[in-house]
Short mmCIF file of C-alpha atoms in Angstrom, two decimals:
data_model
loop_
_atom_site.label_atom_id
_atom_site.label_comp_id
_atom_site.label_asym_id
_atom_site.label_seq_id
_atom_site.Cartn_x
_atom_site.Cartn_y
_atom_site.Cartn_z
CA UNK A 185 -54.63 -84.91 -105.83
CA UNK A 186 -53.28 -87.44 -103.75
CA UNK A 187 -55.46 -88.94 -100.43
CA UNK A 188 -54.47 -89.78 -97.32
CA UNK A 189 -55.36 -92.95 -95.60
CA UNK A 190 -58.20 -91.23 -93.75
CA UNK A 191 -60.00 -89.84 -96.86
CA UNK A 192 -59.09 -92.87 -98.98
CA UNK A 193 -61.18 -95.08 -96.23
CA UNK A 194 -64.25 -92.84 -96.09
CA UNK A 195 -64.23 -91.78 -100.26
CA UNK A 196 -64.59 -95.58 -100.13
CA UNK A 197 -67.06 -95.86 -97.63
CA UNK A 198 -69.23 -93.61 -99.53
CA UNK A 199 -68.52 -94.90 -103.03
CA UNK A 200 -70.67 -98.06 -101.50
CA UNK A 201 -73.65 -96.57 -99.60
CA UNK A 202 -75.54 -98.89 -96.75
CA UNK A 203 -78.81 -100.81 -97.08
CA UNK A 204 -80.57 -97.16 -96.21
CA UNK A 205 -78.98 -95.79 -99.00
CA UNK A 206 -80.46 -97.86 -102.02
CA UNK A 207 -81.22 -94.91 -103.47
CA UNK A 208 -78.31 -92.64 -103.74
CA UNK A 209 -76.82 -96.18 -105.22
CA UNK A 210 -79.35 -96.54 -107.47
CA UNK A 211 -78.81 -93.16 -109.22
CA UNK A 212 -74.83 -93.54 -108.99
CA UNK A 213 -75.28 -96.67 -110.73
CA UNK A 214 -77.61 -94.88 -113.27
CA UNK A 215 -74.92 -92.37 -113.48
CA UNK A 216 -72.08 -94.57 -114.09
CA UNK A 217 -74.04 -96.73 -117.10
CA UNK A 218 -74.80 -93.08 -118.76
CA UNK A 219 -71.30 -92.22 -118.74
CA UNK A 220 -70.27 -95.35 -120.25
CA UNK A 221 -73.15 -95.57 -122.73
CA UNK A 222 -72.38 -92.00 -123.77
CA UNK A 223 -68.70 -92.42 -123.78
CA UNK A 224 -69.75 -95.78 -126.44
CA UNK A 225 -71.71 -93.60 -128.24
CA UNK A 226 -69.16 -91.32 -129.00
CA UNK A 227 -66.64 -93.67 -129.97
CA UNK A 228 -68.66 -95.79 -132.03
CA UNK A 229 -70.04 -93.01 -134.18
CA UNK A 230 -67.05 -91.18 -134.71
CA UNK A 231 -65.33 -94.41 -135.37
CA UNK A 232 -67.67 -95.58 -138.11
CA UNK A 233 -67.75 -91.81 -139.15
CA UNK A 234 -63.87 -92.10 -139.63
CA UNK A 235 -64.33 -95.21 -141.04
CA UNK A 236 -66.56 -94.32 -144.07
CA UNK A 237 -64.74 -90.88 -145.05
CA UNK A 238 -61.32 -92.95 -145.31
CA UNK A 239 -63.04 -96.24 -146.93
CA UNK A 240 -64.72 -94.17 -149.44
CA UNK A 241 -61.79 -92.03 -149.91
CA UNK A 242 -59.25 -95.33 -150.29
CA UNK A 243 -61.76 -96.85 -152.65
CA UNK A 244 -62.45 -93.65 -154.88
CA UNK A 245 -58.89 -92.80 -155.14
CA UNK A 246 -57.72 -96.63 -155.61
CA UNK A 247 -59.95 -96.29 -158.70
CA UNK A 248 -59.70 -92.52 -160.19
CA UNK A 249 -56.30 -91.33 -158.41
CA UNK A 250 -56.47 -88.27 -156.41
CA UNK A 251 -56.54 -86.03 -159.68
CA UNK A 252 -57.88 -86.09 -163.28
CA UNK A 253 -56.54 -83.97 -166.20
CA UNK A 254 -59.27 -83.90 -168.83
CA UNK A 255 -59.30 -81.98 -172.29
CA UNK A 256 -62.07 -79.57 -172.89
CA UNK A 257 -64.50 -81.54 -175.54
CA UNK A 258 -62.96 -84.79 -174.11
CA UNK A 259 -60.21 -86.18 -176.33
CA UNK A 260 -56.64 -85.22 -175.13
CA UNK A 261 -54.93 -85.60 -178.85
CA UNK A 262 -51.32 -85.02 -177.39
CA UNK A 263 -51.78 -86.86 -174.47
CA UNK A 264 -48.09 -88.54 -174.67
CA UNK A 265 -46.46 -84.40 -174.45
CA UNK A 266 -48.92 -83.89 -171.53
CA UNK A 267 -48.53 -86.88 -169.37
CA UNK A 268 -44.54 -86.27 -169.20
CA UNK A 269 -45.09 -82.96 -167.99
CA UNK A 270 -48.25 -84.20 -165.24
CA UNK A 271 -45.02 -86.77 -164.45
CA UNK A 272 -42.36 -84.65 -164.10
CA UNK A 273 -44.24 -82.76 -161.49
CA UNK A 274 -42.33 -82.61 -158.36
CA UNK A 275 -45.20 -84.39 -155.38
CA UNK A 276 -46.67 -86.75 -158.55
CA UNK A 277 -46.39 -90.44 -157.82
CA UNK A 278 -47.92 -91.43 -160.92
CA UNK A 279 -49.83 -90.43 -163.78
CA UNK A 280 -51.17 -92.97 -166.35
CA UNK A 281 -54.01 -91.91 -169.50
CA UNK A 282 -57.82 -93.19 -168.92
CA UNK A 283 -60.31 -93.60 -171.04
CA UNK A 284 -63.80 -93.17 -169.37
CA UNK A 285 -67.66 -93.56 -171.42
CA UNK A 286 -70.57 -94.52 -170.50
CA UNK A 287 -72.61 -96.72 -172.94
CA UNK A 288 -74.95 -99.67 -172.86
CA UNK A 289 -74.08 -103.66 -172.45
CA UNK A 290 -76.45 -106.58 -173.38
CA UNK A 291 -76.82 -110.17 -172.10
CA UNK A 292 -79.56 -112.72 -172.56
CA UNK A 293 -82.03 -110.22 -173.66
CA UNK A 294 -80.88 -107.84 -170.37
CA UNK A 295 -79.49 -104.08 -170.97
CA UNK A 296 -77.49 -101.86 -168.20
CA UNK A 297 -75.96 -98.96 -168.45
CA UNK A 298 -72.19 -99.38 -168.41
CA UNK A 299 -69.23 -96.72 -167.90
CA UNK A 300 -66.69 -98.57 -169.92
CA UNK A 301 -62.89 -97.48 -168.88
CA UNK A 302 -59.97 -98.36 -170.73
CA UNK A 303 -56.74 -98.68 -168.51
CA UNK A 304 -53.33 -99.15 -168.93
CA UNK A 305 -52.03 -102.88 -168.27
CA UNK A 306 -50.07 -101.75 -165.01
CA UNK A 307 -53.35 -100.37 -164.09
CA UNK A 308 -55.39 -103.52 -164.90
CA UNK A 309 -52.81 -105.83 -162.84
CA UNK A 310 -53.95 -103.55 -159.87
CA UNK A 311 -57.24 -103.80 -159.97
CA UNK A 312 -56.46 -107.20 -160.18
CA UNK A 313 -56.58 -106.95 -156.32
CA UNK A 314 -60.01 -106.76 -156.37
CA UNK A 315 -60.83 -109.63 -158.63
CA UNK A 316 -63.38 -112.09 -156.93
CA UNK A 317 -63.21 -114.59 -160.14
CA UNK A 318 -61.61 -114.92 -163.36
CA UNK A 319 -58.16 -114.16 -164.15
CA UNK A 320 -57.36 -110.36 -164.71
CA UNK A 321 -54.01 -111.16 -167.06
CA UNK A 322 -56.07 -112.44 -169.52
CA UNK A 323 -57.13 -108.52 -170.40
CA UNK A 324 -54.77 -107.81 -172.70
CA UNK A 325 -54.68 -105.96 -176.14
CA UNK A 326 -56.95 -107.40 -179.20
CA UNK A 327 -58.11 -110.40 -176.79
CA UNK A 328 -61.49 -109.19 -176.68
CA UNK A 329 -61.69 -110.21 -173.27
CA UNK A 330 -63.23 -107.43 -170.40
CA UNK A 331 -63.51 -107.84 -166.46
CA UNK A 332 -66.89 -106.18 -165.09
CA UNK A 333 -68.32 -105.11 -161.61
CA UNK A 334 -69.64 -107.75 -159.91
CA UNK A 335 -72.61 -106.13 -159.58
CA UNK A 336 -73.42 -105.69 -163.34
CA UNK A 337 -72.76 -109.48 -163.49
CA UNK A 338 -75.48 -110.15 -161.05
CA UNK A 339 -78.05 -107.40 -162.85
CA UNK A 340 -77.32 -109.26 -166.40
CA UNK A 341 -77.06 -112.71 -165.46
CA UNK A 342 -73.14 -113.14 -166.75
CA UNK A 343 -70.59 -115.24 -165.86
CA UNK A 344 -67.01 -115.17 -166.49
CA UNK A 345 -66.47 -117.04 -169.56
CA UNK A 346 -69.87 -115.48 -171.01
CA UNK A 347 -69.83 -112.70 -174.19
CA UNK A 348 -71.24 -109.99 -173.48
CA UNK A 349 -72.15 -106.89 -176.31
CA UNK A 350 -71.06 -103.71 -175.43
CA UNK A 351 -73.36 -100.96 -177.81
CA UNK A 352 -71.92 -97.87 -178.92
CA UNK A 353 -74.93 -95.54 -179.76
CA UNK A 354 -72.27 -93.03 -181.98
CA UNK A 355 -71.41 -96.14 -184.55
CA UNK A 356 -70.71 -95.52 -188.14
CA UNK A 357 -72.68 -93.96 -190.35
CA UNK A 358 -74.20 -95.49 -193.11
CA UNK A 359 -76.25 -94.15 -196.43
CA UNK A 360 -79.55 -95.33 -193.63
CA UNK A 361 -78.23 -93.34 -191.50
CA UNK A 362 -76.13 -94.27 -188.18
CA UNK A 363 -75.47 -97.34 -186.96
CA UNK A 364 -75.28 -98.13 -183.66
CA UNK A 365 -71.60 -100.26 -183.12
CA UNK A 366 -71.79 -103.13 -181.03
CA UNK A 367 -68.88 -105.58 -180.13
CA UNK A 368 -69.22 -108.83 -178.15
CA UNK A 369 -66.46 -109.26 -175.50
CA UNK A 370 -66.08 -112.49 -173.31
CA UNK A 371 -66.12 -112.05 -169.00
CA UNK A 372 -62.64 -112.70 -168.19
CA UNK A 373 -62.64 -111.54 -164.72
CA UNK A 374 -65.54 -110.32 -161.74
CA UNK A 375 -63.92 -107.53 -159.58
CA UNK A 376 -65.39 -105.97 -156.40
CA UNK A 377 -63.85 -102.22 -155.55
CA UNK A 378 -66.72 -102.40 -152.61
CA UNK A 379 -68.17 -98.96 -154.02
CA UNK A 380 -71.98 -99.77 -154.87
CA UNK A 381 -71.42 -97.83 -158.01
CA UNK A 382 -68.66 -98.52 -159.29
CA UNK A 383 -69.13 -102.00 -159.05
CA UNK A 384 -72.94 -102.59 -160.79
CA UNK A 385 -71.58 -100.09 -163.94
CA UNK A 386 -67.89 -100.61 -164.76
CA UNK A 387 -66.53 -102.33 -167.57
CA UNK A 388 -62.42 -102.26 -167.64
CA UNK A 389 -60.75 -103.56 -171.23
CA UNK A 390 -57.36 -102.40 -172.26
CA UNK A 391 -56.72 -98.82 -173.50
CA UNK A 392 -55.60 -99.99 -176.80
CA UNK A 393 -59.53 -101.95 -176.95
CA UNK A 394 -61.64 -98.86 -175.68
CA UNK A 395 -60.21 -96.69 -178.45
CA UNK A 396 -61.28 -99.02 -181.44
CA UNK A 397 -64.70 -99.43 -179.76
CA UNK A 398 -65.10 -95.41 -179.01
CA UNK A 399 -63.36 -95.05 -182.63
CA UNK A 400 -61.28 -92.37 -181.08
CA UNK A 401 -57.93 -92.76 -183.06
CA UNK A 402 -54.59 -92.70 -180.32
CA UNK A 403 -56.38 -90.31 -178.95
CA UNK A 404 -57.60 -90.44 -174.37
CA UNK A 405 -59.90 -89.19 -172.30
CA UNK A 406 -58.27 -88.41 -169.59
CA UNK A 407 -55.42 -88.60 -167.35
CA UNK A 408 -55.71 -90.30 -164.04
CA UNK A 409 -53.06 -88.54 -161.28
CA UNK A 410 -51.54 -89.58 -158.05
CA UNK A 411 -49.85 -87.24 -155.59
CA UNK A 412 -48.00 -88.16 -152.38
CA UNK A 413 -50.30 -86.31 -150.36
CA UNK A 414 -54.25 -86.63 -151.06
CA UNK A 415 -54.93 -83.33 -149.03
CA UNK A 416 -52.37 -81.32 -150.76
CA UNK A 417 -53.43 -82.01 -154.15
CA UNK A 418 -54.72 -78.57 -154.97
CA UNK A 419 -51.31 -77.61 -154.63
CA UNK A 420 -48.88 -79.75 -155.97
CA UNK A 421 -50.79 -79.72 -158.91
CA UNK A 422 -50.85 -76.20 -159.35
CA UNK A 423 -47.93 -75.96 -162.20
CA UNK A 424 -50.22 -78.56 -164.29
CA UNK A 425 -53.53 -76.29 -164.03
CA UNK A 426 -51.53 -72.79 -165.00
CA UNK A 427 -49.51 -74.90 -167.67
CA UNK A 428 -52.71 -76.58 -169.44
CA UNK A 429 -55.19 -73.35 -168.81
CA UNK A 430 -57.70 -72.78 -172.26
CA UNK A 431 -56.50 -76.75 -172.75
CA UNK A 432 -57.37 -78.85 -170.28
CA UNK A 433 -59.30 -78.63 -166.99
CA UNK A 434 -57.47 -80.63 -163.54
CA UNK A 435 -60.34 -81.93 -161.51
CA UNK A 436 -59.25 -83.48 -157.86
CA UNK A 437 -60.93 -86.10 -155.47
CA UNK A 438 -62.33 -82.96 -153.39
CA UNK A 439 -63.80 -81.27 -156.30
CA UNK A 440 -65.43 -84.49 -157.71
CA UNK A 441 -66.28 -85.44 -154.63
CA UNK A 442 -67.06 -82.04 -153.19
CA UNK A 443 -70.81 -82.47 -151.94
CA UNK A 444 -70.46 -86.10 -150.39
CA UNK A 445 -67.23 -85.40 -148.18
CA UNK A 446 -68.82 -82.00 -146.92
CA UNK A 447 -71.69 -83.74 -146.05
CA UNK A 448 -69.86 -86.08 -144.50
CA UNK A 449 -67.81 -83.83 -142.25
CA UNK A 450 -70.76 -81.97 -141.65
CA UNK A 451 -72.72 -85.12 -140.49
CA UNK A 452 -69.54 -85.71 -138.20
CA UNK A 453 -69.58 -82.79 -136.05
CA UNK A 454 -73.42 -82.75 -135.75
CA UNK A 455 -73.22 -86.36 -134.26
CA UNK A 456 -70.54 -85.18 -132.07
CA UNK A 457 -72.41 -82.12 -130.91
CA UNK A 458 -75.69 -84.42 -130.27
CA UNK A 459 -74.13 -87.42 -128.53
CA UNK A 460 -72.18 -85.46 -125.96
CA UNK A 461 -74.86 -84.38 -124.77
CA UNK A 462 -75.67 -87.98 -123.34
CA UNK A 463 -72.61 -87.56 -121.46
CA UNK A 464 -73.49 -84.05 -120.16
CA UNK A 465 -76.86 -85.74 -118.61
CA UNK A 466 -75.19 -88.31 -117.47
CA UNK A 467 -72.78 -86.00 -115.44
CA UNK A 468 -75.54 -84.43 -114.16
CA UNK A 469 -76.68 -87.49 -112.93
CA UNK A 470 -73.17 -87.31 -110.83
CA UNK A 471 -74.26 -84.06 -109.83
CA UNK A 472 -77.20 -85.23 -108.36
CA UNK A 473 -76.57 -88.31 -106.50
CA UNK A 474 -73.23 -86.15 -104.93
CA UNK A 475 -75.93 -83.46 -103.70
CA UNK A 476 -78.30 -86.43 -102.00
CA UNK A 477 -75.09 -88.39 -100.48
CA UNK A 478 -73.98 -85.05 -99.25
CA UNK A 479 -77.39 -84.16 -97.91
CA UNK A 480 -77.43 -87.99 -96.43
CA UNK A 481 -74.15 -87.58 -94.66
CA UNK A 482 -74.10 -83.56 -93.21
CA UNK A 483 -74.37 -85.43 -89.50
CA UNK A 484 -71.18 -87.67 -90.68
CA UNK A 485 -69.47 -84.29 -92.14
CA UNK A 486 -70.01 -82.69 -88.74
CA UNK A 487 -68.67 -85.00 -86.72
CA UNK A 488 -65.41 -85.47 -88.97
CA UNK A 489 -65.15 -81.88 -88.64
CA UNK A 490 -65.18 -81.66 -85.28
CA UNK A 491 -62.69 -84.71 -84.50
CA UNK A 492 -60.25 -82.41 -87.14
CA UNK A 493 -61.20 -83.41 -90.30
CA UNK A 494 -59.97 -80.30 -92.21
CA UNK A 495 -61.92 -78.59 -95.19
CA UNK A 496 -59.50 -79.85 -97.67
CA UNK A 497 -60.18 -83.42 -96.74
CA UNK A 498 -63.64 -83.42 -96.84
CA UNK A 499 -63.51 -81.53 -100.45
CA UNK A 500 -60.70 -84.62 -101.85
CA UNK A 501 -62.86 -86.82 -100.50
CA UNK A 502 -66.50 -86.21 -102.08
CA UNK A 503 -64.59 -85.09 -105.76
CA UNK A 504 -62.62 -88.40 -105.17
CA UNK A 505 -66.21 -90.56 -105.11
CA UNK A 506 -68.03 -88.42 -107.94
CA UNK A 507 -64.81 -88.91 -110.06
CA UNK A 508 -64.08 -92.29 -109.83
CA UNK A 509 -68.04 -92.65 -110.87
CA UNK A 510 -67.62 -91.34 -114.27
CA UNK A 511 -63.80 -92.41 -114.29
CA UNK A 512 -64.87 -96.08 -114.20
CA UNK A 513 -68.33 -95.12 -116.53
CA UNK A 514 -65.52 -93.46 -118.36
CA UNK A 515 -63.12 -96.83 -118.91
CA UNK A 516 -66.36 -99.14 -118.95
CA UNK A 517 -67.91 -97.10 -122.37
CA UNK A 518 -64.46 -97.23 -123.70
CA UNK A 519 -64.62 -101.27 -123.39
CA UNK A 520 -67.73 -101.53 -124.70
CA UNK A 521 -66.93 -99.12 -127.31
CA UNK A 522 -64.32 -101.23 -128.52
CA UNK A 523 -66.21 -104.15 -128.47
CA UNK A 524 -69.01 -103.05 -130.36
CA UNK A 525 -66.84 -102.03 -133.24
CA UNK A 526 -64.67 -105.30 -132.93
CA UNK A 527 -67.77 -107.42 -133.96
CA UNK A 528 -69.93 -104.15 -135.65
CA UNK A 529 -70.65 -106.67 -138.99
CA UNK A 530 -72.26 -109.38 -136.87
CA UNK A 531 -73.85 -107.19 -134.60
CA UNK A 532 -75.65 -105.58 -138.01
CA UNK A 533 -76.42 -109.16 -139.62
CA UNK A 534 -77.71 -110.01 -135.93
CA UNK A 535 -80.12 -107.04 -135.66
CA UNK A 536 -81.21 -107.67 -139.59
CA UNK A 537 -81.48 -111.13 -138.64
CA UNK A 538 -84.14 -110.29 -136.08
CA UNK A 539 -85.61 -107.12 -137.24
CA UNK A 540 -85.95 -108.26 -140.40
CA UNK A 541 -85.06 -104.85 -141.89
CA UNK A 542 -81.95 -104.42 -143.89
CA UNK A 543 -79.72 -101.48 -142.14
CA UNK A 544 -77.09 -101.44 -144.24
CA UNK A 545 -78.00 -101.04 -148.14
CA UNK A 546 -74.87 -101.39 -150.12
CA UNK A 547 -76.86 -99.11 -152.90
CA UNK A 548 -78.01 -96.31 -150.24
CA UNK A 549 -74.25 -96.51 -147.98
CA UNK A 550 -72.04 -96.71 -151.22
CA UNK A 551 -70.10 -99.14 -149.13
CA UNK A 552 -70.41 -103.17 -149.18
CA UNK A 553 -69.79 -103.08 -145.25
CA UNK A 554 -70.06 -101.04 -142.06
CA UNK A 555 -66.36 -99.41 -141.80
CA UNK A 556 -64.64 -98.20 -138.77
CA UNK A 557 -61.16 -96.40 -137.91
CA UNK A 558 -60.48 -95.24 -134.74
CA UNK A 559 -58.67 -92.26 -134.44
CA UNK A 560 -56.30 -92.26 -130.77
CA UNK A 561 -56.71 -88.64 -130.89
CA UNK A 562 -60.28 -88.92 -130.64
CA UNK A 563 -60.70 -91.43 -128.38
CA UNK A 564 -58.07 -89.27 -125.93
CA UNK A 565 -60.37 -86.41 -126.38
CA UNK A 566 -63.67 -88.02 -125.46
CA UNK A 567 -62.42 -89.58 -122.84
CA UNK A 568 -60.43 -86.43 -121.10
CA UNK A 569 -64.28 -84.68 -122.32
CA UNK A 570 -66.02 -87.28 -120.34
CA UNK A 571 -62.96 -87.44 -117.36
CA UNK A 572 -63.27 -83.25 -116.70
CA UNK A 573 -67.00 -83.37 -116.71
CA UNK A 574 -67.37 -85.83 -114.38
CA UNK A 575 -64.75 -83.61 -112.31
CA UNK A 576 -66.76 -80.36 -112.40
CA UNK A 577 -69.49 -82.14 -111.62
CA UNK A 578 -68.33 -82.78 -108.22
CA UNK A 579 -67.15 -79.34 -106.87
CA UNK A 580 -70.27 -78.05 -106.29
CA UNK A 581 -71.52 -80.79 -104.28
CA UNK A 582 -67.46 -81.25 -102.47
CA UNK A 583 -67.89 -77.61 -101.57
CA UNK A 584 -71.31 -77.40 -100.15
CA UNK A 585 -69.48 -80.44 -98.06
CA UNK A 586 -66.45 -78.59 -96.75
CA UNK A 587 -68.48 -75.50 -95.85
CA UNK A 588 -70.79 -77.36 -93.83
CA UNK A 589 -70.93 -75.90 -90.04
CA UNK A 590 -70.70 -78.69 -87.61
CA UNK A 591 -72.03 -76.23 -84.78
CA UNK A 592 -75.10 -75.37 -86.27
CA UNK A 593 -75.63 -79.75 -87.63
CA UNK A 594 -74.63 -80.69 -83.47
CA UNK A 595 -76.79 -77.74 -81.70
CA UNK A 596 -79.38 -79.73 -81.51
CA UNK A 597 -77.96 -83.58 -81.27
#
């Protein structure tokens, strides 16, 4: 829709109402800071919505894979046969054997349940990403040496370089009956994955060590999987659930995971749902100030009309000052969108600082800090949603203005 000099001068004209006009201003102002608060809204949310699902997902994966084979009764005895088959999978990036239990740990008189995990040392060197102190290499077979959630180090009180005893409730038995095996193992490293739980129970030693403290034999728990595509998982491990049926059960990250990432997605849309309605309100705000600056102006329309102003005209030019309203509310909520997300951590430890109420609970959120990924396709969507509102908006009042009758406005000038 493109404006001629003529209509480009008067859209103007009326995009900045007179001193007698305060009013109509007032609620297109009104109208253009709802557009850009709800256009904020949007983005923020859906942002930080984004942001969690793909955090959590990176950090749960990072840690478990995207898949875990596990034997029914929990010891996989040929584990070797099995994890050359899970490799030779065609989509499988990597497959390495786990051992996962949870069991106690002791320090200074202070017990916490633990989930001990026994990796492989390729494993180990990546978590080694996540180290925050201490020196991950050190983990190696028969050391006696363990890295632990920083977390647990803060609930027990250790420190790397400190022993801590790791209890076994199914020890040896004994003619008194059984006894409970415990094994001291010194803090070589602190890690932080950034997942609340993960980080205040695990205890990662080499494979080789978690076997002689489980007394399992050369026999795993579990094997940890990793496909080339996290959302096709189901299916490119397929072959591996049909091949190990009556043996082994293949669990992925969506069936672990099942109830937090539909809540999640459910959670998403309902914000969605909910916060465009801010922007609906605020285009009927546009609705409503084009209706009074219509009403204002009928003695202007008339007279355009008669001096040849055509019907067309008038229509480009009252849709032309609506629009640009929630075009600019539009680019404005987008800006501040942005910003808001740019410094989202401060702005938290700013409004904790002051409120004096902790928003973001690292054991409540699962996450350490407030995430946020922006998705372009998202952002194009709200802001064509919030463009084509504020455009529909306008045609009533643009067409009540090009119908007007400048002989019945005149007859009695």
């Amino acid at each position: 829709m493109i404006l001629t000099p003529f209509e480009w001068t008067i859209a103007k004209r009326y995009m900045m109402p007179g001193r007698g006009e305060a009013f109509i201003a007032l609620v297109a102002g009104i109208s253009l800071v709802a557009v850009m608060l709800g256009v904020a809204a949007l983005i923020i949310v859906m942002s930080v919505m984004n942001g969690f699902r793909a955090e959590l997902l990176d950090k749960i994966v990072g840690l478990n894979g995207h898949a875990i084979v596990q034997a029914y009764g929990g010891r996989l005895d040929n584990w070797e046969e099995v994890l050359q088959d899970v490799r030779k999978t065609p989509g499988v990036v990597s497959a390495s054997p786990l051992i996962e239990q949870p069991l106690l740990a002791s320090f200074n008189g202070r017990v916490e349940a633990i989930l001990v995990r026994g990796n492989t040392q390729a494993d180990i060197a990546q978590l080694g990403k996540k180290m925050v102190a201490g020196n991950m290499s050190e983990l190696k077979s028969g050391a006696g040496k363990v890295a632990i959630g920083a977390r647990l180090a803060e609930n027990i009180g250790a420190r790397v370089g400190d022993t801590i005893t790791v209890i076994n409730p199914a020890g040896r038995s004994t003619p008194f009956g059984t006894v409970p095996r415990q094994v001291g193992y010194e803090v070589a490293a602190l890690f932080e994955i950034g997942v609340f739980d993960y980080d205040q129970a695990f205890v990662v030693m080499p494979i080789a060590d978690a076997q002689t403290l489980l007394l399992t034999g050369d026999s795993i728990g579990m094997i940890e999987v990793t496909t080339e595509d996290a959302d096709r998982v189901g299916e490119i491990l397929e072959p591996v659930k049909q091949k190990l049926a009556g043996r082994a059960v293949v669990s992925d990250w969506k069936t672990i995971n099942a109830s937090l990432f539909e809540a999640l997605a459910v959670e998403r849309v309902a914000m969605f749902v909910v916060l465009s309605i801010i922007v609906l309100v605020a285009v009927f705000n546009i609705l409503s100030s084009l209706i009074m600056l219509v009403r204002a102006k009928t003695r202007d329309i008339a007279i355009m009309r008669t001096m040849g102003a055509t019907r067309r005209s008038l229509l480009k030019i009252f849709v032309t000052t609506g629009f640009v309203v929630g075009a600019l509310g539009t680019v404005a909520g987008l800006a501040l969108g942005f910003t808001f997300l740019f410094f989202r951590q401060s702005i938290v430890h700013a409004i904790q600082f002051v409120t004096g109420i902790e928003l973001w609970d690292p054991s409540i959120r699962f996450l350490s800090e407030l995430p946020s990924r922006t998705d372009p396709a998202e952002v194009v969507t709200i802001s064509l949603m919030a463009l084509v509102l504020s455009f529909l908006a306008t045609l009533y009042p643009a067409l009540k203005a090009a119908s007007t009758d400048p002989v019945q406005v005149l007859r009695y000038e």
